[in-house]
Short mmCIF file of C-alpha atoms and ligand atoms in Angstrom, two decimals:
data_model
loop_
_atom_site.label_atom_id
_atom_site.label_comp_id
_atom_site.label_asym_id
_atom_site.label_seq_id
_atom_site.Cartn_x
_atom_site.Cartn_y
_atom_site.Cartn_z
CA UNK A 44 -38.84 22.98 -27.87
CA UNK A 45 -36.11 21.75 -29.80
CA UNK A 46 -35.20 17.80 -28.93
CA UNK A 47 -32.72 16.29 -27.22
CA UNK A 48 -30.20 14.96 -29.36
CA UNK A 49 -28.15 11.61 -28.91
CA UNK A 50 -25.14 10.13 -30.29
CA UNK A 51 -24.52 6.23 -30.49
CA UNK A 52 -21.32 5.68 -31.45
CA UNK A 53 -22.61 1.94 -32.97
CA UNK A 54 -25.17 0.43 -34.19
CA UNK A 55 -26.26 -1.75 -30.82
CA UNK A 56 -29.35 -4.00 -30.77
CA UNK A 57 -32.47 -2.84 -32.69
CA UNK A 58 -34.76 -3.11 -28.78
CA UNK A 59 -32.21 -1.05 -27.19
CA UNK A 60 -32.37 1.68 -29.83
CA UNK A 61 -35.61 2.13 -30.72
CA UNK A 62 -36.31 2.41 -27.00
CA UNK A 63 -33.76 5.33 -27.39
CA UNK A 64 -35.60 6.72 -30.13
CA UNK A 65 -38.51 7.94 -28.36
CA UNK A 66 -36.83 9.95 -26.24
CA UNK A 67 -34.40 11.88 -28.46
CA UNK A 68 -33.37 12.59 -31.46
CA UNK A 69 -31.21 9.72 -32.56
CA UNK A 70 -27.86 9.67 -34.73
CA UNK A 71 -26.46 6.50 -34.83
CA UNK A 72 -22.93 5.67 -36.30
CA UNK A 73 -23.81 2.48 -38.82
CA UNK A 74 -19.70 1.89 -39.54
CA UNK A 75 -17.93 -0.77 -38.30
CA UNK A 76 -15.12 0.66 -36.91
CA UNK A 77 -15.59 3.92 -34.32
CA UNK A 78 -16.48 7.41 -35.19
CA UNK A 79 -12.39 8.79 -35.49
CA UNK A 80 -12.05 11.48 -32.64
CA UNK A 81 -12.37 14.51 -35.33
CA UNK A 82 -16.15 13.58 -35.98
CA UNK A 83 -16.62 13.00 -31.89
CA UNK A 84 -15.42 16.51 -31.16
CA UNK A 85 -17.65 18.13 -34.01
CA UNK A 86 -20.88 16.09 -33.27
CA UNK A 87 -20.44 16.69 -29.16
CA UNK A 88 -21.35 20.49 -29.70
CA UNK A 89 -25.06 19.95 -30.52
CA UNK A 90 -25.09 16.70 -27.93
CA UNK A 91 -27.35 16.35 -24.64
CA UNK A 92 -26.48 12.47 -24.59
CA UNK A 93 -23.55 10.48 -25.66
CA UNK A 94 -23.80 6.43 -25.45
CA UNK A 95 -20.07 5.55 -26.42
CA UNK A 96 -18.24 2.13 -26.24
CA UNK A 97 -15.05 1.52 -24.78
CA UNK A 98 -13.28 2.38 -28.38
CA UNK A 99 -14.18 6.09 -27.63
CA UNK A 100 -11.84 8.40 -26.29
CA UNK A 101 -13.90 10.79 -24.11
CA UNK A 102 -11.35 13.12 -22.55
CA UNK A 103 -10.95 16.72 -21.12
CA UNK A 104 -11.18 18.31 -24.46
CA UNK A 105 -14.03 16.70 -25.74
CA UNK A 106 -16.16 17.49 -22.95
CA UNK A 107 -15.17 20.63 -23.17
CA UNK A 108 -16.58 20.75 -26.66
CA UNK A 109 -19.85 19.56 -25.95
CA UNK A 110 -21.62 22.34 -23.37
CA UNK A 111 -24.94 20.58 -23.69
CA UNK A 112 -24.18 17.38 -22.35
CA UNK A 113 -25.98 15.82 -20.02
CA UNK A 114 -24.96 12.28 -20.08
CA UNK A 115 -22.83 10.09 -20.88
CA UNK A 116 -23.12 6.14 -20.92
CA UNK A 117 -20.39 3.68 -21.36
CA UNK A 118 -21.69 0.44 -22.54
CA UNK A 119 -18.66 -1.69 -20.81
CA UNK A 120 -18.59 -1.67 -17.29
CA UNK A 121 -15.10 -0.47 -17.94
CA UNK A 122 -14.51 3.16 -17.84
CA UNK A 123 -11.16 4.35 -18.52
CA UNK A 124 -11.86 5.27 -22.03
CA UNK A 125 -13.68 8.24 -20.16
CA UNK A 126 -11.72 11.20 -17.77
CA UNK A 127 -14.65 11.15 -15.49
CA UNK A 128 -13.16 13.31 -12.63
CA UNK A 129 -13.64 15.79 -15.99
CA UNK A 130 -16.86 15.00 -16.58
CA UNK A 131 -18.00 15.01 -12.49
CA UNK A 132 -16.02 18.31 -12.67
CA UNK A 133 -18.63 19.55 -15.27
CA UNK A 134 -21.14 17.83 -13.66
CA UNK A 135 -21.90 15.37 -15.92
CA UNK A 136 -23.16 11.75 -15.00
CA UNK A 137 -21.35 8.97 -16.18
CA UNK A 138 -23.08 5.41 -16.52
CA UNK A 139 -22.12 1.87 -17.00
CA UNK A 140 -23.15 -1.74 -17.52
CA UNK A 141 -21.96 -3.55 -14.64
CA UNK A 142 -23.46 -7.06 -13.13
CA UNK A 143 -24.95 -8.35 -16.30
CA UNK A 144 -21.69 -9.01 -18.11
CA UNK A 145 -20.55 -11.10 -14.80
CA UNK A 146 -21.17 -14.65 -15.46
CA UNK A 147 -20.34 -14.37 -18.92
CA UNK A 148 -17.17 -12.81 -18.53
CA UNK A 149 -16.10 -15.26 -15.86
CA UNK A 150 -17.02 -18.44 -18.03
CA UNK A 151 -14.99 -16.63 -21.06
CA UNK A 152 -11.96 -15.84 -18.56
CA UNK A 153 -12.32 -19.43 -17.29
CA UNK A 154 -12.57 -20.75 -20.94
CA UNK A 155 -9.07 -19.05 -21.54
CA UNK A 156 -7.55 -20.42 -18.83
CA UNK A 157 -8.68 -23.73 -19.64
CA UNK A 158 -7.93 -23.34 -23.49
CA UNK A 159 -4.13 -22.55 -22.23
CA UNK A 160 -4.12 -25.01 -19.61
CA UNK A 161 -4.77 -27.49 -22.10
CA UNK A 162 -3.63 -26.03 -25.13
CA UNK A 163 -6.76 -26.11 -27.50
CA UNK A 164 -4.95 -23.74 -29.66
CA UNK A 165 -2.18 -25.46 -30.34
CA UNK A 166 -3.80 -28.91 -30.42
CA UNK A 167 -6.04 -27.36 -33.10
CA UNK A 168 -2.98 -25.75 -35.20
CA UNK A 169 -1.55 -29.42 -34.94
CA UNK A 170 -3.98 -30.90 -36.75
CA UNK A 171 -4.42 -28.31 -39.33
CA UNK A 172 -0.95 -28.54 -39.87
CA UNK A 173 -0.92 -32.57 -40.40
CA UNK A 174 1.23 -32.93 -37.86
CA UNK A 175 -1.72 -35.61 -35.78
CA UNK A 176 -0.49 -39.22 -36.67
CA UNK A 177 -0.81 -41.39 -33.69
CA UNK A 178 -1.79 -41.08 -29.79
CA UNK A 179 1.38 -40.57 -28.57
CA UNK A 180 1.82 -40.24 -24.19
CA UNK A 181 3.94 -36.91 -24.32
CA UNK A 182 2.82 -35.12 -26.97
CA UNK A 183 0.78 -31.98 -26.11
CA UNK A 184 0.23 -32.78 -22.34
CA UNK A 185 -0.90 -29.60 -20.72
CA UNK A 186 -1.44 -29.12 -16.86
CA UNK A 187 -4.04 -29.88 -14.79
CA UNK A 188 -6.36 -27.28 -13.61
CA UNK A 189 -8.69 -29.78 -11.01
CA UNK A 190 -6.68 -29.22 -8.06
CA UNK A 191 -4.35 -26.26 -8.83
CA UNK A 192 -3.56 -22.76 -7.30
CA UNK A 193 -5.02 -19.83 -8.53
CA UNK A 194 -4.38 -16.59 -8.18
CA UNK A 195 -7.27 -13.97 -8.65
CA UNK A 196 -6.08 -10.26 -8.35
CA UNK A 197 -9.13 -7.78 -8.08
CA UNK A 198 -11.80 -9.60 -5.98
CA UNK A 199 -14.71 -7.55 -7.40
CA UNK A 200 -17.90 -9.15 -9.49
CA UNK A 201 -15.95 -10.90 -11.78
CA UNK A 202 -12.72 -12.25 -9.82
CA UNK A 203 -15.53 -13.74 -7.19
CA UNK A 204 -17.53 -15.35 -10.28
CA UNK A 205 -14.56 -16.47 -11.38
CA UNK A 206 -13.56 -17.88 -8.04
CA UNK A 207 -16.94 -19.50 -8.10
CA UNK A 208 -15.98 -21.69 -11.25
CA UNK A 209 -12.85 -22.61 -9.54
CA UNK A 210 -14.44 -23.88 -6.62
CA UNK A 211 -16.27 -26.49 -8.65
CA UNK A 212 -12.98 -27.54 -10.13
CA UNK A 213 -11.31 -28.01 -6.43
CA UNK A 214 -8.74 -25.24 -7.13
CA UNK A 215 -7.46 -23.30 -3.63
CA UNK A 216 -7.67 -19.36 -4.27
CA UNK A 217 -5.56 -16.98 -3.08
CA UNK A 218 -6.73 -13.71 -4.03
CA UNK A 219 -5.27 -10.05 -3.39
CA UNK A 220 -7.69 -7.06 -3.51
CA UNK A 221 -6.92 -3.89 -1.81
CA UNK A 222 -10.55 -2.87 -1.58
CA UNK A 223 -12.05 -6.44 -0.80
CA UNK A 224 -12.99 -7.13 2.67
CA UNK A 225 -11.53 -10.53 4.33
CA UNK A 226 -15.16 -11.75 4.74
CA UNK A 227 -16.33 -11.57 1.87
CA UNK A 228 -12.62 -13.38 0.43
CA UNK A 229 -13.17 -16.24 3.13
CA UNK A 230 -16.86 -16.65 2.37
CA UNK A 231 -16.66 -17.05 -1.32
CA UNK A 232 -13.84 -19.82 -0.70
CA UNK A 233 -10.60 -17.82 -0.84
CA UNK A 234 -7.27 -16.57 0.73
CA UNK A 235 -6.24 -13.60 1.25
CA UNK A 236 -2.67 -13.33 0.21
CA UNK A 237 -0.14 -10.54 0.13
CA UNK A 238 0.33 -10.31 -4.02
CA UNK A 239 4.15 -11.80 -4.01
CA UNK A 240 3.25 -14.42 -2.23
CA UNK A 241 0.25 -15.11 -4.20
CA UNK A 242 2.67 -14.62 -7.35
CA UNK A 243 4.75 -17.02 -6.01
CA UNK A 244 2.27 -19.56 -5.34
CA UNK A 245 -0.46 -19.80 -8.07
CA UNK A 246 -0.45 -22.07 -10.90
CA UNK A 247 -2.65 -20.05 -12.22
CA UNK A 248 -3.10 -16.20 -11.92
CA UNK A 249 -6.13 -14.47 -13.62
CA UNK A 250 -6.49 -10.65 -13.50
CA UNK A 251 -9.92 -8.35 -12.57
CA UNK A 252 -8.92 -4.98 -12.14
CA UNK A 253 -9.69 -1.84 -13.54
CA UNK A 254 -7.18 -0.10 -15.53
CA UNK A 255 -6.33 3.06 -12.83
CA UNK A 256 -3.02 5.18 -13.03
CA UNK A 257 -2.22 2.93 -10.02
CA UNK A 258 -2.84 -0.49 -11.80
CA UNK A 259 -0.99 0.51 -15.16
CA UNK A 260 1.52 -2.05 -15.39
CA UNK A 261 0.49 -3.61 -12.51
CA UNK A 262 1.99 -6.89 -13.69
CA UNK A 263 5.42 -6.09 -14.79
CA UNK A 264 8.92 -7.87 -14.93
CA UNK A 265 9.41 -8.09 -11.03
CA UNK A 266 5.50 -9.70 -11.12
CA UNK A 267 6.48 -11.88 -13.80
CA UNK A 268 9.82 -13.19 -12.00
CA UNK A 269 8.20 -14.03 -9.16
CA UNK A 270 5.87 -16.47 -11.33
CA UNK A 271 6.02 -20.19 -11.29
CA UNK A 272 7.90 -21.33 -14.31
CA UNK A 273 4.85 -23.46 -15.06
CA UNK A 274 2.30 -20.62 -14.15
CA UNK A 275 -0.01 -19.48 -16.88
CA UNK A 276 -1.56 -15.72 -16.72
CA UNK A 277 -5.08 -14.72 -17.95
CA UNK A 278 -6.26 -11.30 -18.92
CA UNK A 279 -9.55 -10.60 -19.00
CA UNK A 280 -9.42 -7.27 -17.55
CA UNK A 281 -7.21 -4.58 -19.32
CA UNK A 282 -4.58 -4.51 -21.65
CA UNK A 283 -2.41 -1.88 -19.66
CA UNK A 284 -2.49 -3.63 -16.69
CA UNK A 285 0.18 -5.70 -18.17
CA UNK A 286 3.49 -4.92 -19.04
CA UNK A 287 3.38 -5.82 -22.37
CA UNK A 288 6.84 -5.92 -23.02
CA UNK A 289 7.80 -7.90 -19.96
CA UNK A 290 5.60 -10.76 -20.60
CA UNK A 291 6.89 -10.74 -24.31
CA UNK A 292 10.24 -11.64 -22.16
CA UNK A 293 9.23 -13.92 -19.57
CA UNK A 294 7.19 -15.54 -22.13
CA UNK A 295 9.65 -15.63 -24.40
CA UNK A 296 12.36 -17.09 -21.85
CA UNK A 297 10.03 -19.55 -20.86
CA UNK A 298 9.96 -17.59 -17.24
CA UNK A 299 6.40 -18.35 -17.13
CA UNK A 300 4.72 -21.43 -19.28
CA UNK A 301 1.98 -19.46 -21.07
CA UNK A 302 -0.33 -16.49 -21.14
CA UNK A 303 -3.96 -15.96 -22.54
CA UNK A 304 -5.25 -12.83 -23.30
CA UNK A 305 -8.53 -11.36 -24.33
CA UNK A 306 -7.32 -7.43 -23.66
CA UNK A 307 -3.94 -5.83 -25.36
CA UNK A 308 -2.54 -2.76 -25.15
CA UNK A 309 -3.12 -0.81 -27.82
CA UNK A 310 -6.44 -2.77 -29.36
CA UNK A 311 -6.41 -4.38 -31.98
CA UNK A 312 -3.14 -5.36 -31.04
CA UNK A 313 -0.79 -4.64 -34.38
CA UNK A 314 -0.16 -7.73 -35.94
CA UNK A 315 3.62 -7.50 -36.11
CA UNK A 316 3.45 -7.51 -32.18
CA UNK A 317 5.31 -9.80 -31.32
CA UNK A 318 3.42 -11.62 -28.80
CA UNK A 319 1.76 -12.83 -31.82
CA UNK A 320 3.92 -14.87 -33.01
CA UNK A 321 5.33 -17.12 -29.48
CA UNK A 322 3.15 -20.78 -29.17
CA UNK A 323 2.65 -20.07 -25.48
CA UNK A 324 1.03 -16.48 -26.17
CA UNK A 325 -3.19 -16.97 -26.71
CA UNK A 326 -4.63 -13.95 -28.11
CA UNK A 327 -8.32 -13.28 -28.91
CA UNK A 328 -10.04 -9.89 -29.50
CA UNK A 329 -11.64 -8.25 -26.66
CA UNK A 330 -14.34 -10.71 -26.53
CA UNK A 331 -15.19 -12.24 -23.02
CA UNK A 332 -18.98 -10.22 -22.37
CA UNK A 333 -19.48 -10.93 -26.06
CA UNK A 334 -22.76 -13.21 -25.87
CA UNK A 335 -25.61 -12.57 -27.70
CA UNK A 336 -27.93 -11.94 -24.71
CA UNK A 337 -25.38 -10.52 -22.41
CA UNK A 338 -24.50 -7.65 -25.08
CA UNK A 339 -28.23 -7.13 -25.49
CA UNK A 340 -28.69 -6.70 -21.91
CA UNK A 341 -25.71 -4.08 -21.57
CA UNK A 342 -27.02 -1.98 -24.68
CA UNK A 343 -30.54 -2.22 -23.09
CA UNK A 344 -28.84 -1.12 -19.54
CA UNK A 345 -26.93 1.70 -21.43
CA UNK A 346 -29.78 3.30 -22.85
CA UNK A 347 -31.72 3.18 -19.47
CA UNK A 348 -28.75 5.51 -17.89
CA UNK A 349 -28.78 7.59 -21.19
CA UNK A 350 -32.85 8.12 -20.94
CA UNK A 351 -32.69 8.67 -17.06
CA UNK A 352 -29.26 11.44 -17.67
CA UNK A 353 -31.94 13.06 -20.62
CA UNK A 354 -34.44 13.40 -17.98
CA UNK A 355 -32.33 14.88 -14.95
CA UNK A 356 -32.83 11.71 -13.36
CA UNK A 357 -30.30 9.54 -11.42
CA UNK A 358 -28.53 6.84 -13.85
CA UNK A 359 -29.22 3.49 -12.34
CA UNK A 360 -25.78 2.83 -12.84
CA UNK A 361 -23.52 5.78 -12.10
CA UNK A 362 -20.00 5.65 -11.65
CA UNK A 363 -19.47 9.45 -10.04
CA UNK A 364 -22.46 9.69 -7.68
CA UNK A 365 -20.78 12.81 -6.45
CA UNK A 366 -22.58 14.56 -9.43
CA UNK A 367 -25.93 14.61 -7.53
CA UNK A 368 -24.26 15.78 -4.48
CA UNK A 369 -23.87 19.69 -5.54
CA UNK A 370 -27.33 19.26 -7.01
C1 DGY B 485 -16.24 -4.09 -20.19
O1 DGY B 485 -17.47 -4.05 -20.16
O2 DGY B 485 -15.54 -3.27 -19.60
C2 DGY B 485 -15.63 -5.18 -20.99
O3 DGY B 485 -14.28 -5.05 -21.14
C3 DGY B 485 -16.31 -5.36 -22.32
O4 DGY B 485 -17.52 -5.92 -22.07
#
């Protein structure tokens, strides 16, 4: 009987994969950049697993391409690199890595907003620049973050772990989460707050929502006006979920003091954006899971759901359940 044959679209820690191994036949891709869409759509004909990364574009026509498939696992807890009601329409379970990436991304989105806050950046550039020749009172004086407002939008693992950091740092938190339920808001030490009001409020506001047809651009020009002139906005979640454009303006204008992202829209963002070149615009590359041990735990977590889809067994971590219902 002729194996079962698996894709990686990166090479991922050496545990994770030679755990893989001995359950199918492995092809890894050992570049550094993705697989281009082209060599996705040829290799998915002869596929029974796929373990992508969020750089993959898995849509309608590639699952059409690949009749075989059996599973496919994200390694992100993000998903909208994949058309999954397409792939629950074919049947096809989709996994991902969520709850071991929370801490870490929390401490990286609370390291942004503390690096803008504060304005590491800038105080390292000055420096650098020669520009550091006495202690001065004014000069780079950032805001305080003990004590401040902030504004969490999507209350899910990692807006309540990030709410969690806050508490130790005596901020209030207003938070606005369609799905949350006011319990669990009140019992992890926040407000519910209707989102303009929350806008209006926070000092800081820090986004943790998926990236939905009903979030795209959730934080647009209309969002941005409503802003404290001294608020600062951190993205940890999705590019598209801003207006990128808009915050160029209101960034630009000096409508809001300063943003901090770690998610653009497209990645890598092109480097005549020009959000790259404003001093109140913090930009780093997709990077808040990356720890050595949390990005070993989600490769190890992805191949589990990949070895359970080979073997017709439920992923642990499925994000369309409603697979196993027509089963
Ligand atoms: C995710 O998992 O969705 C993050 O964006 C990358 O870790």
């Amino acid at each position: 009987m002729s194996q079962n044959k698996v894709f990686v679209t990166r090479e991922l820690p050496a545990a994770a994969l030679d755990r893989l191994a001995q359950h199918c036949e492995l092809d890894v891709w050992g570049e550094f950049l993705p697989p281009d869409y082209a060599i996705l759509l040829k290799k998915a004909q002869s596929l029974s697993g796929l373990l992508c990364l969020l750089t993959d574009r898995v849509d309608a026509r590639l699952l059409a391409a690949a009749p075989q498939l059996k599973v496919l696992s994200n390694m992100a807890v993000g998903y909208d690199n994949i058309d999954v009601a397409e792939a629950s329409a074919r049947g096809i379970p989709v996994g991902n890595t969520p709850g071991v990436l929370t801490e870490t991304s929390a401490d990286f989105a609370f390291a942004l907003l503390m690096a803008a806050a504060r304005r590491i950046p800038e105080a390292q550039r000055y420096i650098k620049q020669g520009k550091w020749q006495t202690w001065h009172p004014t000069v780079l004086s950032g805001r305080d973050i003990y004590g401040a407002c902030l504004g969490i939008l999507g209350f899910g693992r990692i807006g309540q772990a990030v709410a969690r950091r806050a508490s130790g740092f005596g901020m209030r938190i207003l938070t606005h989460s369609r799905g949350g339920s006011e319990e669990r808001i009140l019992a992890a030490g926040a407000e519910p707050c209707g989102l303009d009001e929350l806008l209006r409020q926070s000092d800081f506001v820090s986004l943790h929502l998926p990236l939905t047809e009903s979030t795209r651009h959730f934080i647009g020009a209309r969002e941005l006006s409503l802003m404290k002139p001294s608020a600062i906005l951190i993205n940890t979640a999705r590019g598209g979920v801003i207006d990128q454009a808009a915050l160029y303006e209101a960034l630009r204008e000096r409508a809001i003091l300063a943003a901090a992202l770690d998610v653009t829209d497209p990645e890598p963002i092109p480097l005549d954006n020009p959000l790259l070149r404003l001093d109140n615009c913090l930009v780093v590359p997709h990077i808040a899971s990356a720890s050595v041990a949390t990005r070993e735990k989600m490769a190890q977590m992805a191949v589990d759901n990949c070895i359970a889809g080979l073997r017709g067994e439920r992923l642990p971590t499925c994000v369309n359940p409603e697979v196993y219902a027509s089963r």
